[in-house]
Amino acid sequence: MGGVGEEERSGKEDHEKEEEDVVGNMNEQHGEKLNRQMSEASFCETEEEEEDEVKDVPAQLELGPQCSLKEQLEKDKDDESLRRWKEQLLGSVDLNSVGETLEPEVKIVNLSILSPGRPDLVLPIPLETNPNTPLFVLKEGSQYSLKFSFVVSNNIVSGLKYTNTVWKTGVKVDSTKEMLGTFSPQQEPYTYEMAEETTPSGIFARGTYSAKSKFVDDDNTCYLEINYTFAIKKDWPASS
């Protein structure tokens, strides 16, 4: 009797253990499935939220027709507070340089190459370039800087920048981008001088280079693009 009871209890415990294992496996599988579903649901909700965010972005505001700078300056000219606010916003704008058009006009007057102990090399615009003749010669290992002179008229030019790309034997060896700034119209030319640099030196640095320089603004309007060649030699040219 005692043996039979122990066998029955053992069989019952084994059966209960099997049921627990089955239930555990089912819960584990269900949990994994539930987790997958939650993960997928969360992912879908994120995508939907992103779509909702895109939908919620308001359309671009219609600000009405644009006005030329001259029209803006002449508007409400009898309102003293507005006049002072415009002066503070626009700075000292030369009214003689303000036009009727919306687009600014930038005229590059000249480019200058400055080197300590040397006379300034001024290159008037437009440049007279010849692909077979270097526009200028620089001495290897020498310090130099570039200076620009330009006039802004009609309207404010925003984000005027200078870019320059240099090649030697068809291989690009240098690329420069310099932000000049934002300028209001005025009759007097602006000047901007870049930081001093040093020309490369050595036998492999000497030779003829080709270059392309551009002046563009934030609207990607190009005011000047020039292609030219220059040379780096062991010494300055005798005529300079």
JSON list of C-alpha atoms in Angstrom, two decimals:
[
{"chain": "A", "resi": 1, "resn": "MET", "atom": "CA", "xyz": [0.00, 0.00, 0.00]},
{"chain": "A", "resi": 2, "resn": "GLY", "atom": "CA", "xyz": [2.71, 2.39, 1.00]},
{"chain": "A", "resi": 3, "resn": "GLY", "atom": "CA", "xyz": [4.64, 1.60, -2.19]},
{"chain": "A", "resi": 4, "resn": "VAL", "atom": "CA", "xyz": [1.60, 2.11, -4.35]},
{"chain": "A", "resi": 5, "resn": "GLY", "atom": "CA", "xyz": [0.89, 5.47, -2.70]},
{"chain": "A", "resi": 6, "resn": "GLU", "atom": "CA", "xyz": [4.42, 6.63, -3.29]},
{"chain": "A", "resi": 7, "resn": "GLU", "atom": "CA", "xyz": [4.23, 5.57, -6.94]},
{"chain": "A", "resi": 8, "resn": "GLU", "atom": "CA", "xyz": [0.92, 7.43, -7.35]},
{"chain": "A", "resi": 9, "resn": "ARG", "atom": "CA", "xyz": [2.38, 10.55, -5.73]},
{"chain": "A", "resi": 10, "resn": "SER", "atom": "CA", "xyz": [5.50, 10.30, -7.91]},
{"chain": "A", "resi": 11, "resn": "GLY", "atom": "CA", "xyz": [3.42, 9.85, -11.05]},
{"chain": "A", "resi": 12, "resn": "LYS", "atom": "CA", "xyz": [1.23, 12.79, -10.09]},
{"chain": "A", "resi": 13, "resn": "GLU", "atom": "CA", "xyz": [4.27, 15.01, -9.43]},
{"chain": "A", "resi": 14, "resn": "ASP", "atom": "CA", "xyz": [5.80, 14.00, -12.76]},
{"chain": "A", "resi": 15, "resn": "HIS", "atom": "CA", "xyz": [2.51, 14.78, -14.52]},
{"chain": "A", "resi": 16, "resn": "GLU", "atom": "CA", "xyz": [2.25, 18.17, -12.79]},
{"chain": "A", "resi": 17, "resn": "LYS", "atom": "CA", "xyz": [5.86, 18.92, -13.73]},
{"chain": "A", "resi": 18, "resn": "GLU", "atom": "CA", "xyz": [5.15, 18.09, -17.40]},
{"chain": "A", "resi": 19, "resn": "GLU", "atom": "CA", "xyz": [2.09, 20.37, -17.29]},
{"chain": "A", "resi": 20, "resn": "GLU", "atom": "CA", "xyz": [4.20, 23.16, -15.80]},
{"chain": "A", "resi": 21, "resn": "ASP", "atom": "CA", "xyz": [6.85, 22.67, -18.49]},
{"chain": "A", "resi": 22, "resn": "VAL", "atom": "CA", "xyz": [4.21, 22.77, -21.24]},
{"chain": "A", "resi": 23, "resn": "VAL", "atom": "CA", "xyz": [2.58, 25.86, -19.74]},
{"chain": "A", "resi": 24, "resn": "GLY", "atom": "CA", "xyz": [5.98, 27.49, -19.32]},
{"chain": "A", "resi": 25, "resn": "ASN", "atom": "CA", "xyz": [6.89, 26.81, -22.93]},
{"chain": "A", "resi": 26, "resn": "MET", "atom": "CA", "xyz": [3.54, 28.15, -24.07]},
{"chain": "A", "resi": 27, "resn": "ASN", "atom": "CA", "xyz": [3.98, 31.28, -21.96]},
{"chain": "A", "resi": 28, "resn": "GLU", "atom": "CA", "xyz": [7.53, 31.74, -23.24]},
{"chain": "A", "resi": 29, "resn": "GLN", "atom": "CA", "xyz": [6.43, 31.34, -26.86]},
{"chain": "A", "resi": 30, "resn": "HIS", "atom": "CA", "xyz": [3.44, 33.57, -26.27]},
{"chain": "A", "resi": 31, "resn": "GLY", "atom": "CA", "xyz": [5.66, 36.12, -24.54]},
{"chain": "A", "resi": 32, "resn": "GLU", "atom": "CA", "xyz": [8.10, 36.13, -27.45]},
{"chain": "A", "resi": 33, "resn": "LYS", "atom": "CA", "xyz": [5.20, 36.49, -29.87]},
{"chain": "A", "resi": 34, "resn": "LEU", "atom": "CA", "xyz": [3.71, 39.23, -27.71]},
{"chain": "A", "resi": 35, "resn": "ASN", "atom": "CA", "xyz": [7.05, 41.01, -27.52]},
{"chain": "A", "resi": 36, "resn": "ARG", "atom": "CA", "xyz": [7.42, 40.74, -31.28]},
{"chain": "A", "resi": 37, "resn": "GLN", "atom": "CA", "xyz": [3.94, 42.12, -31.76]},
{"chain": "A", "resi": 38, "resn": "MET", "atom": "CA", "xyz": [4.63, 44.95, -29.36]},
{"chain": "A", "resi": 39, "resn": "SER", "atom": "CA", "xyz": [7.92, 45.72, -31.05]},
{"chain": "A", "resi": 40, "resn": "GLU", "atom": "CA", "xyz": [6.28, 45.69, -34.47]},
{"chain": "A", "resi": 41, "resn": "ALA", "atom": "CA", "xyz": [3.39, 47.75, -33.14]},
{"chain": "A", "resi": 42, "resn": "SER", "atom": "CA", "xyz": [5.79, 50.24, -31.58]},
{"chain": "A", "resi": 43, "resn": "PHE", "atom": "CA", "xyz": [7.74, 50.47, -34.83]},
{"chain": "A", "resi": 44, "resn": "CYS", "atom": "CA", "xyz": [4.55, 51.02, -36.81]},
{"chain": "A", "resi": 45, "resn": "GLU", "atom": "CA", "xyz": [3.38, 53.63, -34.36]},
{"chain": "A", "resi": 46, "resn": "THR", "atom": "CA", "xyz": [6.72, 55.42, -34.69]},
{"chain": "A", "resi": 47, "resn": "GLU", "atom": "CA", "xyz": [6.37, 55.51, -38.46]},
{"chain": "A", "resi": 48, "resn": "GLU", "atom": "CA", "xyz": [2.78, 56.73, -38.12]},
{"chain": "A", "resi": 49, "resn": "GLU", "atom": "CA", "xyz": [3.91, 59.35, -35.63]},
{"chain": "A", "resi": 50, "resn": "GLU", "atom": "CA", "xyz": [6.57, 60.49, -38.09]},
{"chain": "A", "resi": 51, "resn": "GLU", "atom": "CA", "xyz": [3.93, 60.69, -40.81]},
{"chain": "A", "resi": 52, "resn": "ASP", "atom": "CA", "xyz": [1.66, 62.62, -38.46]},
{"chain": "A", "resi": 53, "resn": "GLU", "atom": "CA", "xyz": [4.53, 64.97, -37.64]},
{"chain": "A", "resi": 54, "resn": "VAL", "atom": "CA", "xyz": [5.08, 65.56, -41.34]},
{"chain": "A", "resi": 55, "resn": "LYS", "atom": "CA", "xyz": [1.36, 66.16, -41.81]},
{"chain": "A", "resi": 56, "resn": "ASP", "atom": "CA", "xyz": [1.32, 68.52, -38.85]},
{"chain": "A", "resi": 57, "resn": "VAL", "atom": "CA", "xyz": [4.08, 70.70, -40.34]},
{"chain": "A", "resi": 58, "resn": "PRO", "atom": "CA", "xyz": [2.31, 73.84, -41.53]},
{"chain": "A", "resi": 59, "resn": "ALA", "atom": "CA", "xyz": [2.57, 74.83, -45.14]},
{"chain": "A", "resi": 60, "resn": "GLN", "atom": "CA", "xyz": [5.02, 77.58, -45.98]},
{"chain": "A", "resi": 61, "resn": "LEU", "atom": "CA", "xyz": [3.64, 80.91, -44.89]},
{"chain": "A", "resi": 62, "resn": "GLU", "atom": "CA", "xyz": [2.57, 83.26, -47.62]},
{"chain": "A", "resi": 63, "resn": "LEU", "atom": "CA", "xyz": [4.25, 86.53, -46.71]},
{"chain": "A", "resi": 64, "resn": "GLY", "atom": "CA", "xyz": [2.89, 88.44, -49.64]},
{"chain": "A", "resi": 65, "resn": "PRO", "atom": "CA", "xyz": [4.80, 89.97, -52.55]},
{"chain": "A", "resi": 66, "resn": "GLN", "atom": "CA", "xyz": [8.43, 90.85, -51.98]},
{"chain": "A", "resi": 67, "resn": "CYS", "atom": "CA", "xyz": [9.48, 94.47, -52.20]},
{"chain": "A", "resi": 68, "resn": "SER", "atom": "CA", "xyz": [12.69, 96.03, -53.33]},
{"chain": "A", "resi": 69, "resn": "LEU", "atom": "CA", "xyz": [14.91, 97.52, -50.67]},
{"chain": "A", "resi": 70, "resn": "LYS", "atom": "CA", "xyz": [14.05, 101.01, -51.91]},
{"chain": "A", "resi": 71, "resn": "GLU", "atom": "CA", "xyz": [10.33, 100.32, -51.49]},
{"chain": "A", "resi": 72, "resn": "GLN", "atom": "CA", "xyz": [10.96, 98.94, -48.00]},
{"chain": "A", "resi": 73, "resn": "LEU", "atom": "CA", "xyz": [12.90, 102.03, -47.00]},
{"chain": "A", "resi": 74, "resn": "GLU", "atom": "CA", "xyz": [10.23, 104.36, -48.39]},
{"chain": "A", "resi": 75, "resn": "LYS", "atom": "CA", "xyz": [7.34, 102.53, -46.72]},
{"chain": "A", "resi": 76, "resn": "ASP", "atom": "CA", "xyz": [5.95, 104.20, -43.63]},
{"chain": "A", "resi": 77, "resn": "LYS", "atom": "CA", "xyz": [8.69, 106.81, -43.79]},
{"chain": "A", "resi": 78, "resn": "ASP", "atom": "CA", "xyz": [6.58, 109.14, -41.66]},
{"chain": "A", "resi": 79, "resn": "ASP", "atom": "CA", "xyz": [6.51, 106.61, -38.83]},
{"chain": "A", "resi": 80, "resn": "GLU", "atom": "CA", "xyz": [9.51, 107.51, -36.70]},
{"chain": "A", "resi": 81, "resn": "SER", "atom": "CA", "xyz": [9.59, 104.23, -34.74]},
{"chain": "A", "resi": 82, "resn": "LEU", "atom": "CA", "xyz": [9.48, 102.14, -37.93]},
{"chain": "A", "resi": 83, "resn": "ARG", "atom": "CA", "xyz": [12.17, 104.27, -39.51]},
{"chain": "A", "resi": 84, "resn": "ARG", "atom": "CA", "xyz": [14.50, 103.73, -36.53]},
{"chain": "A", "resi": 85, "resn": "TRP", "atom": "CA", "xyz": [13.73, 100.00, -36.54]},
{"chain": "A", "resi": 86, "resn": "LYS", "atom": "CA", "xyz": [14.61, 99.74, -40.24]},
{"chain": "A", "resi": 87, "resn": "GLU", "atom": "CA", "xyz": [17.83, 101.67, -39.71]},
{"chain": "A", "resi": 88, "resn": "GLN", "atom": "CA", "xyz": [18.76, 99.32, -36.88]},
{"chain": "A", "resi": 89, "resn": "LEU", "atom": "CA", "xyz": [17.89, 96.27, -38.98]},
{"chain": "A", "resi": 90, "resn": "LEU", "atom": "CA", "xyz": [19.51, 97.34, -42.24]},
{"chain": "A", "resi": 91, "resn": "GLY", "atom": "CA", "xyz": [22.36, 99.43, -40.92]},
{"chain": "A", "resi": 92, "resn": "SER", "atom": "CA", "xyz": [23.63, 102.49, -42.73]},
{"chain": "A", "resi": 93, "resn": "VAL", "atom": "CA", "xyz": [22.40, 101.82, -46.25]},
{"chain": "A", "resi": 94, "resn": "ASP", "atom": "CA", "xyz": [23.59, 104.20, -48.95]},
{"chain": "A", "resi": 95, "resn": "LEU", "atom": "CA", "xyz": [20.33, 105.31, -50.60]},
{"chain": "A", "resi": 96, "resn": "ASN", "atom": "CA", "xyz": [22.21, 106.18, -53.80]},
{"chain": "A", "resi": 97, "resn": "SER", "atom": "CA", "xyz": [23.15, 102.50, -54.15]},
{"chain": "A", "resi": 98, "resn": "VAL", "atom": "CA", "xyz": [19.64, 101.18, -53.60]},
{"chain": "A", "resi": 99, "resn": "GLY", "atom": "CA", "xyz": [17.83, 100.06, -56.74]},
{"chain": "A", "resi": 100, "resn": "GLU", "atom": "CA", "xyz": [14.30, 99.12, -57.76]},
{"chain": "A", "resi": 101, "resn": "THR", "atom": "CA", "xyz": [15.06, 95.41, -58.24]},
{"chain": "A", "resi": 102, "resn": "LEU", "atom": "CA", "xyz": [14.84, 92.63, -55.69]},
{"chain": "A", "resi": 103, "resn": "GLU", "atom": "CA", "xyz": [18.15, 91.05, -56.63]},
{"chain": "A", "resi": 104, "resn": "PRO", "atom": "CA", "xyz": [21.42, 92.47, -55.31]},
{"chain": "A", "resi": 105, "resn": "GLU", "atom": "CA", "xyz": [24.26, 93.30, -57.66]},
{"chain": "A", "resi": 106, "resn": "VAL", "atom": "CA", "xyz": [27.84, 92.54, -56.69]},
{"chain": "A", "resi": 107, "resn": "LYS", "atom": "CA", "xyz": [30.70, 93.80, -58.81]},
{"chain": "A", "resi": 108, "resn": "ILE", "atom": "CA", "xyz": [34.16, 92.45, -58.06]},
{"chain": "A", "resi": 109, "resn": "VAL", "atom": "CA", "xyz": [36.51, 95.37, -58.68]},
{"chain": "A", "resi": 110, "resn": "ASN", "atom": "CA", "xyz": [39.87, 93.65, -58.26]},
{"chain": "A", "resi": 111, "resn": "LEU", "atom": "CA", "xyz": [41.80, 90.81, -56.64]},
{"chain": "A", "resi": 112, "resn": "SER", "atom": "CA", "xyz": [45.10, 91.50, -54.91]},
{"chain": "A", "resi": 113, "resn": "ILE", "atom": "CA", "xyz": [47.91, 89.19, -53.84]},
{"chain": "A", "resi": 114, "resn": "LEU", "atom": "CA", "xyz": [49.80, 90.51, -50.82]},
{"chain": "A", "resi": 115, "resn": "SER", "atom": "CA", "xyz": [53.20, 89.22, -49.74]},
{"chain": "A", "resi": 116, "resn": "PRO", "atom": "CA", "xyz": [55.46, 90.71, -47.01]},
{"chain": "A", "resi": 117, "resn": "GLY", "atom": "CA", "xyz": [58.25, 92.81, -48.45]},
{"chain": "A", "resi": 118, "resn": "ARG", "atom": "CA", "xyz": [56.73, 92.72, -51.94]},
{"chain": "A", "resi": 119, "resn": "PRO", "atom": "CA", "xyz": [54.61, 95.27, -53.79]},
{"chain": "A", "resi": 120, "resn": "ASP", "atom": "CA", "xyz": [50.92, 94.30, -53.94]},
{"chain": "A", "resi": 121, "resn": "LEU", "atom": "CA", "xyz": [50.01, 92.42, -57.10]},
{"chain": "A", "resi": 122, "resn": "VAL", "atom": "CA", "xyz": [46.64, 93.89, -58.16]},
{"chain": "A", "resi": 123, "resn": "LEU", "atom": "CA", "xyz": [44.63, 91.97, -60.75]},
{"chain": "A", "resi": 124, "resn": "PRO", "atom": "CA", "xyz": [41.88, 94.17, -62.24]},
{"chain": "A", "resi": 125, "resn": "ILE", "atom": "CA", "xyz": [38.57, 92.63, -63.29]},
{"chain": "A", "resi": 126, "resn": "PRO", "atom": "CA", "xyz": [37.86, 91.46, -65.94]},
{"chain": "A", "resi": 127, "resn": "LEU", "atom": "CA", "xyz": [41.06, 89.45, -66.06]},
{"chain": "A", "resi": 128, "resn": "GLU", "atom": "CA", "xyz": [42.91, 89.06, -69.31]},
{"chain": "A", "resi": 129, "resn": "THR", "atom": "CA", "xyz": [43.84, 85.40, -69.08]},
{"chain": "A", "resi": 130, "resn": "ASN", "atom": "CA", "xyz": [45.83, 83.18, -71.41]},
{"chain": "A", "resi": 131, "resn": "PRO", "atom": "CA", "xyz": [45.86, 79.41, -70.77]},
{"chain": "A", "resi": 132, "resn": "ASN", "atom": "CA", "xyz": [49.44, 79.24, -72.02]},
{"chain": "A", "resi": 133, "resn": "THR", "atom": "CA", "xyz": [50.72, 82.11, -69.88]},
{"chain": "A", "resi": 134, "resn": "PRO", "atom": "CA", "xyz": [50.54, 82.15, -66.06]},
{"chain": "A", "resi": 135, "resn": "LEU", "atom": "CA", "xyz": [48.57, 85.10, -64.73]},
{"chain": "A", "resi": 136, "resn": "PHE", "atom": "CA", "xyz": [51.08, 85.52, -61.90]},
{"chain": "A", "resi": 137, "resn": "VAL", "atom": "CA", "xyz": [54.11, 83.80, -60.36]},
{"chain": "A", "resi": 138, "resn": "LEU", "atom": "CA", "xyz": [54.65, 83.04, -56.66]},
{"chain": "A", "resi": 139, "resn": "LYS", "atom": "CA", "xyz": [57.88, 82.05, -54.96]},
{"chain": "A", "resi": 140, "resn": "GLU", "atom": "CA", "xyz": [57.89, 78.64, -53.29]},
{"chain": "A", "resi": 141, "resn": "GLY", "atom": "CA", "xyz": [57.68, 78.69, -49.50]},
{"chain": "A", "resi": 142, "resn": "SER", "atom": "CA", "xyz": [56.57, 82.35, -49.40]},
{"chain": "A", "resi": 143, "resn": "GLN", "atom": "CA", "xyz": [53.80, 83.92, -47.32]},
{"chain": "A", "resi": 144, "resn": "TYR", "atom": "CA", "xyz": [50.90, 85.55, -49.13]},
{"chain": "A", "resi": 145, "resn": "SER", "atom": "CA", "xyz": [47.28, 86.54, -48.65]},
{"chain": "A", "resi": 146, "resn": "LEU", "atom": "CA", "xyz": [44.39, 87.42, -50.94]},
{"chain": "A", "resi": 147, "resn": "LYS", "atom": "CA", "xyz": [42.39, 90.64, -50.78]},
{"chain": "A", "resi": 148, "resn": "PHE", "atom": "CA", "xyz": [39.14, 91.32, -52.60]},
{"chain": "A", "resi": 149, "resn": "SER", "atom": "CA", "xyz": [37.53, 94.65, -53.43]},
{"chain": "A", "resi": 150, "resn": "PHE", "atom": "CA", "xyz": [33.85, 94.68, -54.44]},
{"chain": "A", "resi": 151, "resn": "VAL", "atom": "CA", "xyz": [30.81, 96.95, -54.66]},
{"chain": "A", "resi": 152, "resn": "VAL", "atom": "CA", "xyz": [27.29, 95.96, -53.58]},
{"chain": "A", "resi": 153, "resn": "SER", "atom": "CA", "xyz": [24.24, 97.75, -55.03]},
{"chain": "A", "resi": 154, "resn": "ASN", "atom": "CA", "xyz": [20.44, 97.43, -55.41]},
{"chain": "A", "resi": 155, "resn": "ASN", "atom": "CA", "xyz": [19.84, 95.18, -52.40]},
{"chain": "A", "resi": 156, "resn": "ILE", "atom": "CA", "xyz": [21.49, 93.34, -49.51]},
{"chain": "A", "resi": 157, "resn": "VAL", "atom": "CA", "xyz": [23.63, 90.39, -50.56]},
{"chain": "A", "resi": 158, "resn": "SER", "atom": "CA", "xyz": [23.44, 87.52, -48.08]},
{"chain": "A", "resi": 159, "resn": "GLY", "atom": "CA", "xyz": [26.18, 84.98, -47.47]},
{"chain": "A", "resi": 160, "resn": "LEU", "atom": "CA", "xyz": [28.66, 86.11, -50.10]},
{"chain": "A", "resi": 161, "resn": "LYS", "atom": "CA", "xyz": [31.47, 83.57, -50.33]},
{"chain": "A", "resi": 162, "resn": "TYR", "atom": "CA", "xyz": [34.63, 82.92, -52.32]},
{"chain": "A", "resi": 163, "resn": "THR", "atom": "CA", "xyz": [35.53, 79.47, -53.60]},
{"chain": "A", "resi": 164, "resn": "ASN", "atom": "CA", "xyz": [38.75, 78.45, -55.28]},
{"chain": "A", "resi": 165, "resn": "THR", "atom": "CA", "xyz": [39.84, 75.10, -56.74]},
{"chain": "A", "resi": 166, "resn": "VAL", "atom": "CA", "xyz": [43.37, 74.38, -57.93]},
{"chain": "A", "resi": 167, "resn": "TRP", "atom": "CA", "xyz": [44.66, 71.58, -60.18]},
{"chain": "A", "resi": 168, "resn": "LYS", "atom": "CA", "xyz": [48.17, 70.49, -61.16]},
{"chain": "A", "resi": 169, "resn": "THR", "atom": "CA", "xyz": [48.57, 68.25, -64.21]},
{"chain": "A", "resi": 170, "resn": "GLY", "atom": "CA", "xyz": [44.84, 67.52, -64.06]},
{"chain": "A", "resi": 171, "resn": "VAL", "atom": "CA", "xyz": [44.81, 66.46, -60.39]},
{"chain": "A", "resi": 172, "resn": "LYS", "atom": "CA", "xyz": [42.96, 68.58, -57.81]},
{"chain": "A", "resi": 173, "resn": "VAL", "atom": "CA", "xyz": [45.48, 69.69, -55.19]},
{"chain": "A", "resi": 174, "resn": "ASP", "atom": "CA", "xyz": [43.56, 72.33, -53.24]},
{"chain": "A", "resi": 175, "resn": "SER", "atom": "CA", "xyz": [40.02, 73.51, -52.57]},
{"chain": "A", "resi": 176, "resn": "THR", "atom": "CA", "xyz": [39.14, 76.64, -50.58]},
{"chain": "A", "resi": 177, "resn": "LYS", "atom": "CA", "xyz": [35.83, 78.11, -49.44]},
{"chain": "A", "resi": 178, "resn": "GLU", "atom": "CA", "xyz": [35.80, 81.42, -47.56]},
{"chain": "A", "resi": 179, "resn": "MET", "atom": "CA", "xyz": [32.64, 83.06, -46.19]},
{"chain": "A", "resi": 180, "resn": "LEU", "atom": "CA", "xyz": [32.92, 86.81, -46.75]},
{"chain": "A", "resi": 181, "resn": "GLY", "atom": "CA", "xyz": [29.62, 87.78, -45.10]},
{"chain": "A", "resi": 182, "resn": "THR", "atom": "CA", "xyz": [26.43, 89.76, -45.70]},
{"chain": "A", "resi": 183, "resn": "PHE", "atom": "CA", "xyz": [26.69, 93.28, -47.10]},
{"chain": "A", "resi": 184, "resn": "SER", "atom": "CA", "xyz": [24.27, 96.16, -47.64]},
{"chain": "A", "resi": 185, "resn": "PRO", "atom": "CA", "xyz": [24.40, 98.44, -50.70]},
{"chain": "A", "resi": 186, "resn": "GLN", "atom": "CA", "xyz": [26.88, 101.29, -50.69]},
{"chain": "A", "resi": 187, "resn": "GLN", "atom": "CA", "xyz": [28.81, 103.27, -53.27]},
{"chain": "A", "resi": 188, "resn": "GLU", "atom": "CA", "xyz": [32.20, 102.77, -51.63]},
{"chain": "A", "resi": 189, "resn": "PRO", "atom": "CA", "xyz": [33.85, 99.38, -52.29]},
{"chain": "A", "resi": 190, "resn": "TYR", "atom": "CA", "xyz": [34.14, 96.80, -49.56]},
{"chain": "A", "resi": 191, "resn": "THR", "atom": "CA", "xyz": [37.48, 95.12, -48.97]},
{"chain": "A", "resi": 192, "resn": "TYR", "atom": "CA", "xyz": [38.06, 91.69, -47.50]},
{"chain": "A", "resi": 193, "resn": "GLU", "atom": "CA", "xyz": [41.46, 90.14, -46.75]},
{"chain": "A", "resi": 194, "resn": "MET", "atom": "CA", "xyz": [41.89, 86.42, -46.18]},
{"chain": "A", "resi": 195, "resn": "ALA", "atom": "CA", "xyz": [44.24, 84.81, -43.68]},
{"chain": "A", "resi": 196, "resn": "GLU", "atom": "CA", "xyz": [47.89, 84.48, -44.64]},
{"chain": "A", "resi": 197, "resn": "GLU", "atom": "CA", "xyz": [49.02, 81.23, -46.24]},
{"chain": "A", "resi": 198, "resn": "THR", "atom": "CA", "xyz": [52.32, 79.72, -47.40]},
{"chain": "A", "resi": 199, "resn": "THR", "atom": "CA", "xyz": [52.99, 78.43, -50.88]},
{"chain": "A", "resi": 200, "resn": "PRO", "atom": "CA", "xyz": [54.23, 74.83, -51.10]},
{"chain": "A", "resi": 201, "resn": "SER", "atom": "CA", "xyz": [57.93, 74.28, -51.70]},
{"chain": "A", "resi": 202, "resn": "GLY", "atom": "CA", "xyz": [60.16, 71.63, -53.22]},
{"chain": "A", "resi": 203, "resn": "ILE", "atom": "CA", "xyz": [60.80, 70.30, -56.68]},
{"chain": "A", "resi": 204, "resn": "PHE", "atom": "CA", "xyz": [57.37, 68.68, -56.92]},
{"chain": "A", "resi": 205, "resn": "ALA", "atom": "CA", "xyz": [55.60, 71.89, -55.89]},
{"chain": "A", "resi": 206, "resn": "ARG", "atom": "CA", "xyz": [57.15, 73.96, -58.66]},
{"chain": "A", "resi": 207, "resn": "GLY", "atom": "CA", "xyz": [55.34, 74.24, -61.95]},
{"chain": "A", "resi": 208, "resn": "THR", "atom": "CA", "xyz": [52.16, 75.55, -63.50]},
{"chain": "A", "resi": 209, "resn": "TYR", "atom": "CA", "xyz": [48.73, 75.27, -61.88]},
{"chain": "A", "resi": 210, "resn": "SER", "atom": "CA", "xyz": [45.22, 75.87, -63.21]},
{"chain": "A", "resi": 211, "resn": "ALA", "atom": "CA", "xyz": [42.53, 77.38, -61.01]},
{"chain": "A", "resi": 212, "resn": "LYS", "atom": "CA", "xyz": [38.88, 78.36, -60.94]},
{"chain": "A", "resi": 213, "resn": "SER", "atom": "CA", "xyz": [37.61, 81.10, -58.60]},
{"chain": "A", "resi": 214, "resn": "LYS", "atom": "CA", "xyz": [33.96, 81.97, -57.96]},
{"chain": "A", "resi": 215, "resn": "PHE", "atom": "CA", "xyz": [31.97, 84.48, -55.92]},
{"chain": "A", "resi": 216, "resn": "VAL", "atom": "CA", "xyz": [28.48, 83.24, -55.03]},
{"chain": "A", "resi": 217, "resn": "ASP", "atom": "CA", "xyz": [25.82, 84.04, -52.42]},
{"chain": "A", "resi": 218, "resn": "ASP", "atom": "CA", "xyz": [23.32, 82.04, -50.35]},
{"chain": "A", "resi": 219, "resn": "ASP", "atom": "CA", "xyz": [20.97, 81.81, -53.33]},
{"chain": "A", "resi": 220, "resn": "ASN", "atom": "CA", "xyz": [23.81, 80.32, -55.39]},
{"chain": "A", "resi": 221, "resn": "THR", "atom": "CA", "xyz": [23.87, 83.40, -57.59]},
{"chain": "A", "resi": 222, "resn": "CYS", "atom": "CA", "xyz": [27.31, 83.61, -59.18]},
{"chain": "A", "resi": 223, "resn": "TYR", "atom": "CA", "xyz": [28.72, 87.14, -59.54]},
{"chain": "A", "resi": 224, "resn": "LEU", "atom": "CA", "xyz": [32.09, 86.19, -60.97]},
{"chain": "A", "resi": 225, "resn": "GLU", "atom": "CA", "xyz": [33.74, 83.03, -62.25]},
{"chain": "A", "resi": 226, "resn": "ILE", "atom": "CA", "xyz": [37.29, 83.12, -63.55]},
{"chain": "A", "resi": 227, "resn": "ASN", "atom": "CA", "xyz": [39.58, 80.41, -64.91]},
{"chain": "A", "resi": 228, "resn": "TYR", "atom": "CA", "xyz": [43.29, 81.11, -64.95]},
{"chain": "A", "resi": 229, "resn": "THR", "atom": "CA", "xyz": [46.75, 79.63, -64.56]},
{"chain": "A", "resi": 230, "resn": "PHE", "atom": "CA", "xyz": [49.57, 80.59, -62.22]},
{"chain": "A", "resi": 231, "resn": "ALA", "atom": "CA", "xyz": [53.05, 79.27, -61.46]},
{"chain": "A", "resi": 232, "resn": "ILE", "atom": "CA", "xyz": [55.15, 78.50, -58.42]},
{"chain": "A", "resi": 233, "resn": "LYS", "atom": "CA", "xyz": [58.86, 78.91, -59.01]},
{"chain": "A", "resi": 234, "resn": "LYS", "atom": "CA", "xyz": [62.09, 78.83, -57.06]},
{"chain": "A", "resi": 235, "resn": "ASP", "atom": "CA", "xyz": [62.19, 82.64, -56.88]},
{"chain": "A", "resi": 236, "resn": "TRP", "atom": "CA", "xyz": [60.08, 85.68, -57.60]},
{"chain": "A", "resi": 237, "resn": "PRO", "atom": "CA", "xyz": [60.05, 86.85, -61.22]},
{"chain": "A", "resi": 238, "resn": "ALA", "atom": "CA", "xyz": [62.76, 89.45, -61.94]},
{"chain": "A", "resi": 239, "resn": "SER", "atom": "CA", "xyz": [60.28, 91.95, -63.33]},
{"chain": "A", "resi": 240, "resn": "SER", "atom": "CA", "xyz": [58.20, 92.08, -60.10]}
]
